[in-house]
Coordinates of C-alpha atoms in Angstrom, one line a residue:
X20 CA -40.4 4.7 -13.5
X21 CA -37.9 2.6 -12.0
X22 CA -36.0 2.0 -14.5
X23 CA -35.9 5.7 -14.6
X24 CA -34.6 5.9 -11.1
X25 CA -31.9 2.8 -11.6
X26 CA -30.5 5.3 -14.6
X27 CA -30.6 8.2 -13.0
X28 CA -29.0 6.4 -10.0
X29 CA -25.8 5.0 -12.5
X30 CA -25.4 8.3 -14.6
X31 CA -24.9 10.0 -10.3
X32 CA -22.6 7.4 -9.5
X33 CA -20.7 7.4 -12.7
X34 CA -20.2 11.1 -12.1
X35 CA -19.5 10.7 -8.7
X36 CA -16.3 8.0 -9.8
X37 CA -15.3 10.4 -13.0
X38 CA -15.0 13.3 -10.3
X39 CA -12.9 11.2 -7.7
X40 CA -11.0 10.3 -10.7
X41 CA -10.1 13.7 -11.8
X42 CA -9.4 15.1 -8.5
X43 CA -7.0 12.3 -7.6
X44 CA -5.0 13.2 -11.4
X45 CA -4.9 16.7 -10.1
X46 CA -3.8 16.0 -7.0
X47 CA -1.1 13.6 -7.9
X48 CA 0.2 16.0 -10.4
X49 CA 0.6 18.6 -8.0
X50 CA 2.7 16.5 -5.9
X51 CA 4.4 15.5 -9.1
X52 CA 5.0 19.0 -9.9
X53 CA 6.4 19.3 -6.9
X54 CA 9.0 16.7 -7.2
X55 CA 10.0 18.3 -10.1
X56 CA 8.3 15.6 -12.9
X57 CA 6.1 16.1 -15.8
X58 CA 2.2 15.7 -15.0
X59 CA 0.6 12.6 -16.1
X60 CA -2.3 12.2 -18.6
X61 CA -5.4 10.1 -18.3
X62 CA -5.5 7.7 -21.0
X63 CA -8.6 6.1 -22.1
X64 CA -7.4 2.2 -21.6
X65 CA -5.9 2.7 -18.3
X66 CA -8.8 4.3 -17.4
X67 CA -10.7 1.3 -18.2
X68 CA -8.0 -1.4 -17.0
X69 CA -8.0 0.8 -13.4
X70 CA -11.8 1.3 -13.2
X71 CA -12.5 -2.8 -13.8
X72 CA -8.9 -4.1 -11.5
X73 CA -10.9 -1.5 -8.4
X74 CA -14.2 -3.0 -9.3
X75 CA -12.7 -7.0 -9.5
X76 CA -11.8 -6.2 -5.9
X77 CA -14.6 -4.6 -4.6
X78 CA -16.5 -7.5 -6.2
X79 CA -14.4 -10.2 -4.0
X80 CA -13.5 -7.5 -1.0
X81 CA -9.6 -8.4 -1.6
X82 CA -6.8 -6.0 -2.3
X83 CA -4.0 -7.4 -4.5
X84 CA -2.5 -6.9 -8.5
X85 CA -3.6 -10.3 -9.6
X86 CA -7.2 -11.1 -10.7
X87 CA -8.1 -15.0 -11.0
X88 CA -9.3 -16.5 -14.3
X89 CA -12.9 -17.7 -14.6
X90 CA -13.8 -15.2 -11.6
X91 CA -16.5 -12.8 -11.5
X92 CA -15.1 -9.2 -13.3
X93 CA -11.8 -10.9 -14.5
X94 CA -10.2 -8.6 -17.3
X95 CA -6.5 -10.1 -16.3
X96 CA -4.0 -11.4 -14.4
X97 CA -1.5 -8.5 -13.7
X98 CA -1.8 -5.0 -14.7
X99 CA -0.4 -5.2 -18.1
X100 CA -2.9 -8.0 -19.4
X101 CA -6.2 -5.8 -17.5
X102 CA -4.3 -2.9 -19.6
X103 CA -4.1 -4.9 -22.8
X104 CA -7.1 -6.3 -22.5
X105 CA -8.4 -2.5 -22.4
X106 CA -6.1 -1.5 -25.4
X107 CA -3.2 -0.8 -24.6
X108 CA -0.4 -1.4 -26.5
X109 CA 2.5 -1.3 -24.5
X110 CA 3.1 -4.1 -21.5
X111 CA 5.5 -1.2 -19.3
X112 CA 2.4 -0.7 -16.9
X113 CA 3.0 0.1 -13.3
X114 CA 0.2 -0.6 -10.6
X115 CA -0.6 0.9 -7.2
X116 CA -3.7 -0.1 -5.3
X117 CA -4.6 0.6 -2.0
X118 CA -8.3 0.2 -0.3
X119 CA -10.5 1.3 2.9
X120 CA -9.2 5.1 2.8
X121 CA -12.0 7.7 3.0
X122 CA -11.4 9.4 -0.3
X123 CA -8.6 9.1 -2.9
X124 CA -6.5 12.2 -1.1
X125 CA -5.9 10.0 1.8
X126 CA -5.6 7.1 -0.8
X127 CA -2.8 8.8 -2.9
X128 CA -1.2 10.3 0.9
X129 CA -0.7 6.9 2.3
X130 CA 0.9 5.5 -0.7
X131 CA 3.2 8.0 -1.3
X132 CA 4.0 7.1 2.3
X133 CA 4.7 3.6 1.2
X134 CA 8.6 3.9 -0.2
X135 CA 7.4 1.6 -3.1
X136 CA 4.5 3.4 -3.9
X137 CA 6.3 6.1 -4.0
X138 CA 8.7 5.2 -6.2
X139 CA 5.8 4.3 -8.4
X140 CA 4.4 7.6 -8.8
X141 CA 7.2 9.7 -9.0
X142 CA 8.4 7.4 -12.3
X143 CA 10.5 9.7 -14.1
X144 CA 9.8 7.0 -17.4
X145 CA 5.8 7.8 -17.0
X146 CA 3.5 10.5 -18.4
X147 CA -0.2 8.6 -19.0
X148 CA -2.1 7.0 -16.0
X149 CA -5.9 5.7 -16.0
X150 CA -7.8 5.9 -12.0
X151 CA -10.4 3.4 -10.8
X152 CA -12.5 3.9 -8.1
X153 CA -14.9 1.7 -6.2
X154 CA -16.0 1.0 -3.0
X155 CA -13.4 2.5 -1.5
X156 CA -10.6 0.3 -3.7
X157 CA -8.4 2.9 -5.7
X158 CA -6.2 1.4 -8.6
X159 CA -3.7 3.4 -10.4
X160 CA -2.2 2.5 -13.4
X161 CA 0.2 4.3 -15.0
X162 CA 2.0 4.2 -18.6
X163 CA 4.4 5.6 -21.0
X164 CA 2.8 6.8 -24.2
X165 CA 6.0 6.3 -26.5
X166 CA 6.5 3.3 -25.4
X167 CA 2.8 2.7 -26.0
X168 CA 3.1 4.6 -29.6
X169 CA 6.1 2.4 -30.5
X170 CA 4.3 -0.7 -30.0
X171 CA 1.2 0.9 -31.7
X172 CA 2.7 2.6 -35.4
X173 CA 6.3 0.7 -35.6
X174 CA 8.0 -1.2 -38.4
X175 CA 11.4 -3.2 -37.3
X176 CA 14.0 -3.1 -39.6
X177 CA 17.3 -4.6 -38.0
X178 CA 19.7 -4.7 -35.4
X179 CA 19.3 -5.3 -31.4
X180 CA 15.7 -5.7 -30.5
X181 CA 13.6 -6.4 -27.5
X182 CA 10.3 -8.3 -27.6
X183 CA 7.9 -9.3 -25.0
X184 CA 7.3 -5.3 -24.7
X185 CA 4.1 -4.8 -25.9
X186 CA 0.5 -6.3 -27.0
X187 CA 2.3 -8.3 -29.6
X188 CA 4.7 -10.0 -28.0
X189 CA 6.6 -11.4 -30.7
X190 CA 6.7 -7.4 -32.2
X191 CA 10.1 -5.7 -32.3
X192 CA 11.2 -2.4 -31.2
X193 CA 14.9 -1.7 -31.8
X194 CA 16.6 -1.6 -28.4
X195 CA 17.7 2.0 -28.9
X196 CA 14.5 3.2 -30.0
X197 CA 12.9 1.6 -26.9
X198 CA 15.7 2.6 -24.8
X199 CA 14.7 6.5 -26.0
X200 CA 11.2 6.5 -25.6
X201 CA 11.2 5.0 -22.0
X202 CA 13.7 7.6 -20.9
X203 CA 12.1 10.4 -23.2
X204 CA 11.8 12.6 -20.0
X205 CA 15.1 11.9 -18.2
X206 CA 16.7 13.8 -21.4
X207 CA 14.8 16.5 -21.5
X208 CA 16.2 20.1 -20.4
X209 CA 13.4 20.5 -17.8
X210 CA 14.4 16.7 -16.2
X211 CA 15.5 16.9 -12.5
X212 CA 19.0 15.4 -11.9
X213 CA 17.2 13.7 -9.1
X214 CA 13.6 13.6 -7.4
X215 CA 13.8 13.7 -3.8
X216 CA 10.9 13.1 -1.5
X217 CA 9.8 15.1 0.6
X218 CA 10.5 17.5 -1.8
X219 CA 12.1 21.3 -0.7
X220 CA 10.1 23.6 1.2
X221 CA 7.2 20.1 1.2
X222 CA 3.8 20.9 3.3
X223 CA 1.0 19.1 5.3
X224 CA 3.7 15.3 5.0
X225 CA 2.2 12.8 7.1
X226 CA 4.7 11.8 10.2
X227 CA 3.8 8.2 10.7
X228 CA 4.7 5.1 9.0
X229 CA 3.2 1.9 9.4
X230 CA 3.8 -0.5 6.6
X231 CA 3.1 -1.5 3.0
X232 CA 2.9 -5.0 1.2
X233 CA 6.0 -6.0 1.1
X234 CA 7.5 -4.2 4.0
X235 CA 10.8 -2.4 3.3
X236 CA 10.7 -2.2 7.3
X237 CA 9.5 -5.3 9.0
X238 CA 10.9 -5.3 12.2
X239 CA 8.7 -1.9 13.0
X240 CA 5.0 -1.5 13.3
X241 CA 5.4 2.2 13.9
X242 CA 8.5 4.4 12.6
X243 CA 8.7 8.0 10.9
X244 CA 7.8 9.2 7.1
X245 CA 10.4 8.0 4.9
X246 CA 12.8 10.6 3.3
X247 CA 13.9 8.8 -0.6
X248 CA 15.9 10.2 -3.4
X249 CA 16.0 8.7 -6.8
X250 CA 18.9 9.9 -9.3
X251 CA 18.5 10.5 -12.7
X252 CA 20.4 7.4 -14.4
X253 CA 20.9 9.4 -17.5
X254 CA 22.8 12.2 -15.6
X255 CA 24.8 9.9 -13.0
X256 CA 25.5 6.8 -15.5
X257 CA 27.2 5.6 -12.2
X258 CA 25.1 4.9 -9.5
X259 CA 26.2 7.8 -6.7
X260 CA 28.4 5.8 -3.9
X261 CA 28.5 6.9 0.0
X262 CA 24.9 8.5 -0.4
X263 CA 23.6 9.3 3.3
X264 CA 20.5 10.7 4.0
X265 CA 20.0 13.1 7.5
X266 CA 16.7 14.2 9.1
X267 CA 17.9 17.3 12.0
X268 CA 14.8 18.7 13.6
X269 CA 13.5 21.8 15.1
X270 CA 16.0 21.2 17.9
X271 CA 18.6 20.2 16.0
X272 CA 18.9 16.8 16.6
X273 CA 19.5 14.2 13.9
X274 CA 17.5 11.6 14.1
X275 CA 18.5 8.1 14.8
X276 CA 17.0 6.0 11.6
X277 CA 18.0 3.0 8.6
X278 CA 19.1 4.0 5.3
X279 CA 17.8 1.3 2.9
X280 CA 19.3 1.1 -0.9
X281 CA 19.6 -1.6 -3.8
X282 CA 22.4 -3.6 -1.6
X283 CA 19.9 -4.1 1.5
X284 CA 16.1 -3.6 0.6
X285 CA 14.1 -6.8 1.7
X286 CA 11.8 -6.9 -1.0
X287 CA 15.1 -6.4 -3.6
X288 CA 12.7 -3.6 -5.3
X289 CA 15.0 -0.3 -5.3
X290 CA 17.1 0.4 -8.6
X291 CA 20.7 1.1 -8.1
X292 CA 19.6 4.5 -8.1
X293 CA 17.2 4.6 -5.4
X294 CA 18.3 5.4 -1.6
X295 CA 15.8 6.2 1.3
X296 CA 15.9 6.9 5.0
X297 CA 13.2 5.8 7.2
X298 CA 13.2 7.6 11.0
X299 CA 12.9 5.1 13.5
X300 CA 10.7 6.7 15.4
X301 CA 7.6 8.5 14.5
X302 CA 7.7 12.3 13.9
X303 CA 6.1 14.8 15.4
X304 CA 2.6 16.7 13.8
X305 CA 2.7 20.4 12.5
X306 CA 6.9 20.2 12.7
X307 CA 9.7 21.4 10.1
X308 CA 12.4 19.4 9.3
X309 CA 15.8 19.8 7.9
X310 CA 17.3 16.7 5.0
X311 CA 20.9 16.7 4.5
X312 CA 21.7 14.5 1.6
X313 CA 25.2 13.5 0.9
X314 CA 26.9 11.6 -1.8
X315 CA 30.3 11.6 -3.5
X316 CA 31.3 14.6 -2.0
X317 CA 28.3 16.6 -2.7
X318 CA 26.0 17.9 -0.6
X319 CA 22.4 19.2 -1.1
X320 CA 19.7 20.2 2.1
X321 CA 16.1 21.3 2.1
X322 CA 13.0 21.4 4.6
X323 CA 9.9 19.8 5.0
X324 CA 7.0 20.3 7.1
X325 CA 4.7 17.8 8.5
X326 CA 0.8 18.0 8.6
X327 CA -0.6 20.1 11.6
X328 CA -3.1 18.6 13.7
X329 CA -4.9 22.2 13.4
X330 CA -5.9 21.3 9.7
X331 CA -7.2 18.2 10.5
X332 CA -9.8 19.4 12.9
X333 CA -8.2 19.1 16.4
X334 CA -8.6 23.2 18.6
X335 CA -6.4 21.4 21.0
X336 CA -4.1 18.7 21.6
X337 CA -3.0 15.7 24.2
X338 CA 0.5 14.3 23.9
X339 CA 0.4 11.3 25.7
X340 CA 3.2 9.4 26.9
X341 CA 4.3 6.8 29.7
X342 CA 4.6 10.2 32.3
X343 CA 0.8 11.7 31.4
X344 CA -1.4 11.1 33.5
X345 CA -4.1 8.7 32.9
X346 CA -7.1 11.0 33.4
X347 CA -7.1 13.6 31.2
X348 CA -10.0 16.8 31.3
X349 CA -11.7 17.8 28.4
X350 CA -14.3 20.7 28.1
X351 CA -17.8 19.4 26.0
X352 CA -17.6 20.5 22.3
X353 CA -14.3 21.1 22.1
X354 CA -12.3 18.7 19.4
X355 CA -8.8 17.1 20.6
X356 CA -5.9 15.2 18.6
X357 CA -5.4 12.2 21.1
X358 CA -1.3 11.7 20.3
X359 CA -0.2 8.9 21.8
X360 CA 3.5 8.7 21.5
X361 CA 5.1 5.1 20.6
X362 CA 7.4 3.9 23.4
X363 CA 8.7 1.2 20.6
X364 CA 9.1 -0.1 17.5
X365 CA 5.6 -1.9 17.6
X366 CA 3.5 0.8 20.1
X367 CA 0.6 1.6 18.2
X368 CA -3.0 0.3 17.8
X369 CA -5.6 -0.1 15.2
X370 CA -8.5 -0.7 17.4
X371 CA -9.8 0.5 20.1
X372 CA -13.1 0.6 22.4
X373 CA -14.4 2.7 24.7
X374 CA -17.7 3.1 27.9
X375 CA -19.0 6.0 28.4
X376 CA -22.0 8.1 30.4
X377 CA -21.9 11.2 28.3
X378 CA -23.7 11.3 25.1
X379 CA -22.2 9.4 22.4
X380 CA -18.6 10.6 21.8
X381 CA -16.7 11.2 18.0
X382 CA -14.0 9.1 17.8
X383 CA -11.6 9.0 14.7
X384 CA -8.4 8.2 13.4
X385 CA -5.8 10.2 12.1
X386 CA -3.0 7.8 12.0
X387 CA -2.6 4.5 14.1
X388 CA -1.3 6.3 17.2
X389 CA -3.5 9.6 17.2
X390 CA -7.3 10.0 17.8
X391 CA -9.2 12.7 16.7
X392 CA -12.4 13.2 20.0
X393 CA -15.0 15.2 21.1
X394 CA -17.8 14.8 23.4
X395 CA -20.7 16.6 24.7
X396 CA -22.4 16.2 27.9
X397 CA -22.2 17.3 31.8
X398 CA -18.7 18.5 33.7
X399 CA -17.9 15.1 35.7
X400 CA -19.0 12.5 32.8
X401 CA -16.5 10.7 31.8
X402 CA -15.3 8.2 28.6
X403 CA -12.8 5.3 29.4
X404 CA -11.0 4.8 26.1
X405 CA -9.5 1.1 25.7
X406 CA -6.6 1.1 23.2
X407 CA -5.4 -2.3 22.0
X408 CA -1.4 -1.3 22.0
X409 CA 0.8 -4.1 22.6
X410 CA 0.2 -3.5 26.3
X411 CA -3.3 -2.7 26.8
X412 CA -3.4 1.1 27.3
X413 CA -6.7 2.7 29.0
X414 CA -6.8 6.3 29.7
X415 CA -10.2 8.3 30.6
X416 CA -11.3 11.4 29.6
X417 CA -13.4 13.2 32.3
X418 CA -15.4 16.4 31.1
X419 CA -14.4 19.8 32.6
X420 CA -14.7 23.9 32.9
X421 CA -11.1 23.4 31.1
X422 CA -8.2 21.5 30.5
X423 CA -4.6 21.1 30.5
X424 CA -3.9 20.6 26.4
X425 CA -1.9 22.5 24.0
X426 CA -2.6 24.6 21.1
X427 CA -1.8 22.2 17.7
X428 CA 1.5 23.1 16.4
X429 CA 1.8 24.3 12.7
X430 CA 5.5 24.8 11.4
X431 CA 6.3 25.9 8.0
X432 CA 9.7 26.0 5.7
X433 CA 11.9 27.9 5.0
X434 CA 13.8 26.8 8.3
X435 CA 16.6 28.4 9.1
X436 CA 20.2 26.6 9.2
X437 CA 20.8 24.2 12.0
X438 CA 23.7 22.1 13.2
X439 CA 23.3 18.6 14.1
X440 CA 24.3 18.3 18.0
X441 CA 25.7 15.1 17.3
X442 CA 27.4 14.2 14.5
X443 CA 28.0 11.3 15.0
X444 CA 24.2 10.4 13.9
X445 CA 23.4 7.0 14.8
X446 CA 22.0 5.5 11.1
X447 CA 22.2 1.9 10.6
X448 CA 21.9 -0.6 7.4
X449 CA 19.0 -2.8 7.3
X450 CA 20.1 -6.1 6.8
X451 CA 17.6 -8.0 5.5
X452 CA 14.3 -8.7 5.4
X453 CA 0.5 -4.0 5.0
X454 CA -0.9 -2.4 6.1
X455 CA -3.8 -1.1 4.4
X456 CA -6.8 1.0 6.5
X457 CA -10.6 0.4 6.3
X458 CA -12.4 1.2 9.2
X459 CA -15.9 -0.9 10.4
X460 CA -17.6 -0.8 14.1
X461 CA -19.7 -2.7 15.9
X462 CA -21.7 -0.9 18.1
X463 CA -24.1 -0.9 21.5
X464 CA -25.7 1.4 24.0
X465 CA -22.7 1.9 26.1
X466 CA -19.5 0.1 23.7
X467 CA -18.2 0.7 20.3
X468 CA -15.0 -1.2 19.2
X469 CA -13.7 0.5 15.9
X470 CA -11.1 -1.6 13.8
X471 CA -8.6 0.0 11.6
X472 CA -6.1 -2.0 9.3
X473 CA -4.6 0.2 6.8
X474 CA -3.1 -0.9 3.4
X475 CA -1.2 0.3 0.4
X476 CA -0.5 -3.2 -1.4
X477 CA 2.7 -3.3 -3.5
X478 CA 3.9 -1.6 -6.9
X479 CA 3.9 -3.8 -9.8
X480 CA 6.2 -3.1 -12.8
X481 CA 5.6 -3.7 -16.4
X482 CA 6.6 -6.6 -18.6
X483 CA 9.8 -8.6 -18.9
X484 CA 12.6 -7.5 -21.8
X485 CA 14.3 -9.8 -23.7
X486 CA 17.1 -8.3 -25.5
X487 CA 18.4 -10.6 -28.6
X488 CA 21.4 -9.0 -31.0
X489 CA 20.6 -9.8 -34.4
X490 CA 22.9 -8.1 -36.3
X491 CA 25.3 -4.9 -35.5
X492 CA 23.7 -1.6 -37.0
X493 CA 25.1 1.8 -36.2
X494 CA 24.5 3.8 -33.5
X495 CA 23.6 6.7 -34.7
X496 CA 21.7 5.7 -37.2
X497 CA 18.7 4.1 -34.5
X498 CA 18.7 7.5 -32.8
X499 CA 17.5 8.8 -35.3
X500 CA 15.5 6.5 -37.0
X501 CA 11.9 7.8 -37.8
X502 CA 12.6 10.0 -34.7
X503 CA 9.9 12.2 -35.6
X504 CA 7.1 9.8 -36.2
X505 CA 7.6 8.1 -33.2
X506 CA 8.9 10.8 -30.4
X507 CA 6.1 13.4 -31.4
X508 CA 4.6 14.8 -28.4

């Protein structure tokens, strides 16, 4: 009988990870669909390479790409050798991993958050991906499959060659061949000239940002959701000079904020093609925004709207800043979005404890500087909420026949044209230069301290190229060498 139960017990939490898996594909690929990209496929070894890299850190309760040798679940070092190991031909895998998120929505929404991550999963190059879930560690890891079938069913013959690109690392694929399959959809009819994110007409975007591993934005704890572009390198063989990026909101005011590009990202990680602009200040929930993007003398604009407090459970809200009052009424039952606007670059908390002689209060996070509460008891209890900002911040929340808090705002595109009042937008260059969540409490009658650190660790890329010229074949005839053995779809 119990071996009965332990079986049962897998095959439910085997369905329960397959599930997770498939939604997360779905949702990515409507986000991908959005962006204008080609969905991705699950593929059986990524499957397998993700699924072991999430349980490898769930094992050792670590979040990173690398796996140590001789430890327990090893299947490889970096993503290509767990991918490898799992048969996979090709070495051009990309990574994303991120841990302590309460399901893989939030999981995949805080790393497209993460400009990196991003970047990651709106790959114009990729089309197969493989999920692993466990314990609350998500790894994705993504592929190209002619890449992957050119290192699979591929005789060389002569001419320029790379090696070091798939399982075989001494195998070689013709340059141009490989150069085709890994841009197979940048060439197609249906490929975007360039994938912008948030993309046009974009719902339900979160407004904060606070961080990935590495930090494209170090100097800031807090700041706003970044706004990115990446241009299709087969359609602009140049990269695009004097590209400026412009967030105008409902007001019309453009916001003050860094443009970041291959010339001045810290972590030396964007292409020559890739440009963002990260808001300096956090924006605000359930609120349209206009993006002006500008580059040699073109100019394209589009609206986004930002994730309303309303869908995330909140009937009212609280926007508290250094003029509210620090005693705040509540009415028992109801649910209010605590906002607590950041007064600077590092105002925001992932922690927090609170007393209280009402029945036990709900206490949540939504992002590091807004709290999701409700509370039910008597009119005159109160809770004394504790935040640990960089200046301790204490407010109390005293129960009422009503209060003083608005209605959540929920804006939607299209948004009609606005002028910037000031043109001259204040947008600086970043000179130089994780924040991953899981949440755990400790608890007693009349304390509970919550901790919150949340992370999306880093993107890792696929394996190095090295390009050797053996001898000078034409042109034309590599592009379209065995073209349809090897560029079926």
């Amino acid at each position: 009988m119990q071996f009965f139960s332990i079986f049962f017990a897998l095959l439910a939490l085997s369905s329960t990870l397959v599930s997770a898996s498939s939604s997360g594909l779905e949702y990515l690929n409507t986000l991908r669909e959005q962006a204008g990209l080609t969905p991705l496929r699950s593929h059986a070894a990524l499957q397998q390479s993700a699924q072991a890299h999430s349980r490898y850190l769930s094992l050792h309760q670590i979040s990173t790409h690398l796996e140590e040798e001789g430890q327990e679940g090893f299947t490889g070092i970096t993503a290509s050798d767990r991918a490898v190991s799992a048969g996979f031909e090709s070495l051009a895998v990309s990574e994303n991993v991120s841990w302590g998120q309460a399901d893989i929505y939030s999981s995949i929404d805080k790393l497209m958050g993460g400009i990196y991550h991003r970047f990651t999963f709106l790959d114009m190059k990729k089309d197969l991906i493989g999920i692993g879930v466990e314990a609350g560690n998500y790894t994705y890891d993504l592929g190209n499959s002619f890449l992957n079938l050119l290192c699979q069913d591929h005789e060389y013959l002569s001419g320029s060659y790379y090696h070091n690109a798939c399982s075989d690392r001494e195998k070689r694929i013709e340059t141009t061949l490989y150069d085709q399959a890994q841009n197979y959809y940048k060439n197609t009819s249906e490929a975007p000239d360039m994938v912008v994110w948030p993309p046009k007409n974009g719902t339900d975007i979160l407004p904060g940002f606070y961080g990935e591993n590495p930090d494209p934005l170090p100097e800031y704890a807090v700041s706003g959701y970044p706004v990115s572009v990446e241009f299709n390198d087969l359609l602009y063989p140049e990269s695009p000079s004097e590209v400026q990026i412009r967030l105008i909101d409902e007001e019309g005011n453009a916001l003050e904020g860094m443009m970041i590009d291959h010339s001045n990202d810290p972590a030396e990680r964007f292409s020559t093609h890739q440009f963002a602009f990260f808001p300096l200040k956090h924006l605000e929930w359930g609120t349209r925004y206009q993006v002006t993007l500008e580059f040699d003398g073109e100019r394209r604009e589009w609206c986004f709207s930002t994730r309303s407090l309303f869908d995330l459970g909140a009937q009212k809200v609280y926007r508290i800043d250094e003029n509210s009052p620090e005693v705040l009424e509540v009415v028992a039952g109801r649910s209010y979005a605590l906002y607590f606007v950041p007064q600077g670059a590092d105002d925001q908390f992932d922690r927090y404890h609170y007393r209280y002689n009402t029945q036990n209060p709900s206490i949540a996070f939504l992002d590091r500087n807004t709290l999701l509460f409700q509370v039910e008891g008597e009119v005159g209890q109160r809770v004394e909420l504790t935040l640990n900002t960089p200046e301790e911040k204490v407010i109390t929340l005293i129960i009422a026949q009503s209060d003083q808090a608005e209605e959540p705002s929920k804006s939607s595109c299209p948004l009609s044209e606005v002028s910037p009042q000031d043109d001259e937008t204040s947008t600086h260059l970043l000179s130089t230069e994780n924040v991953d969540e899981s949440i755990s409490a400790e608890e007693s009658e009349s304390e509970i301290e919550t901790e919150s650190v949340e992370e999306s660790t880093g993107a890792s890329g696929g394996g190095v190229l090295i390009p050797a010229l053996l001898w000078s074949v034409t042109f034309l005839f590599l592009s379209f060498y065995r073209r349809e053995r090897f560029f079926r779809s």
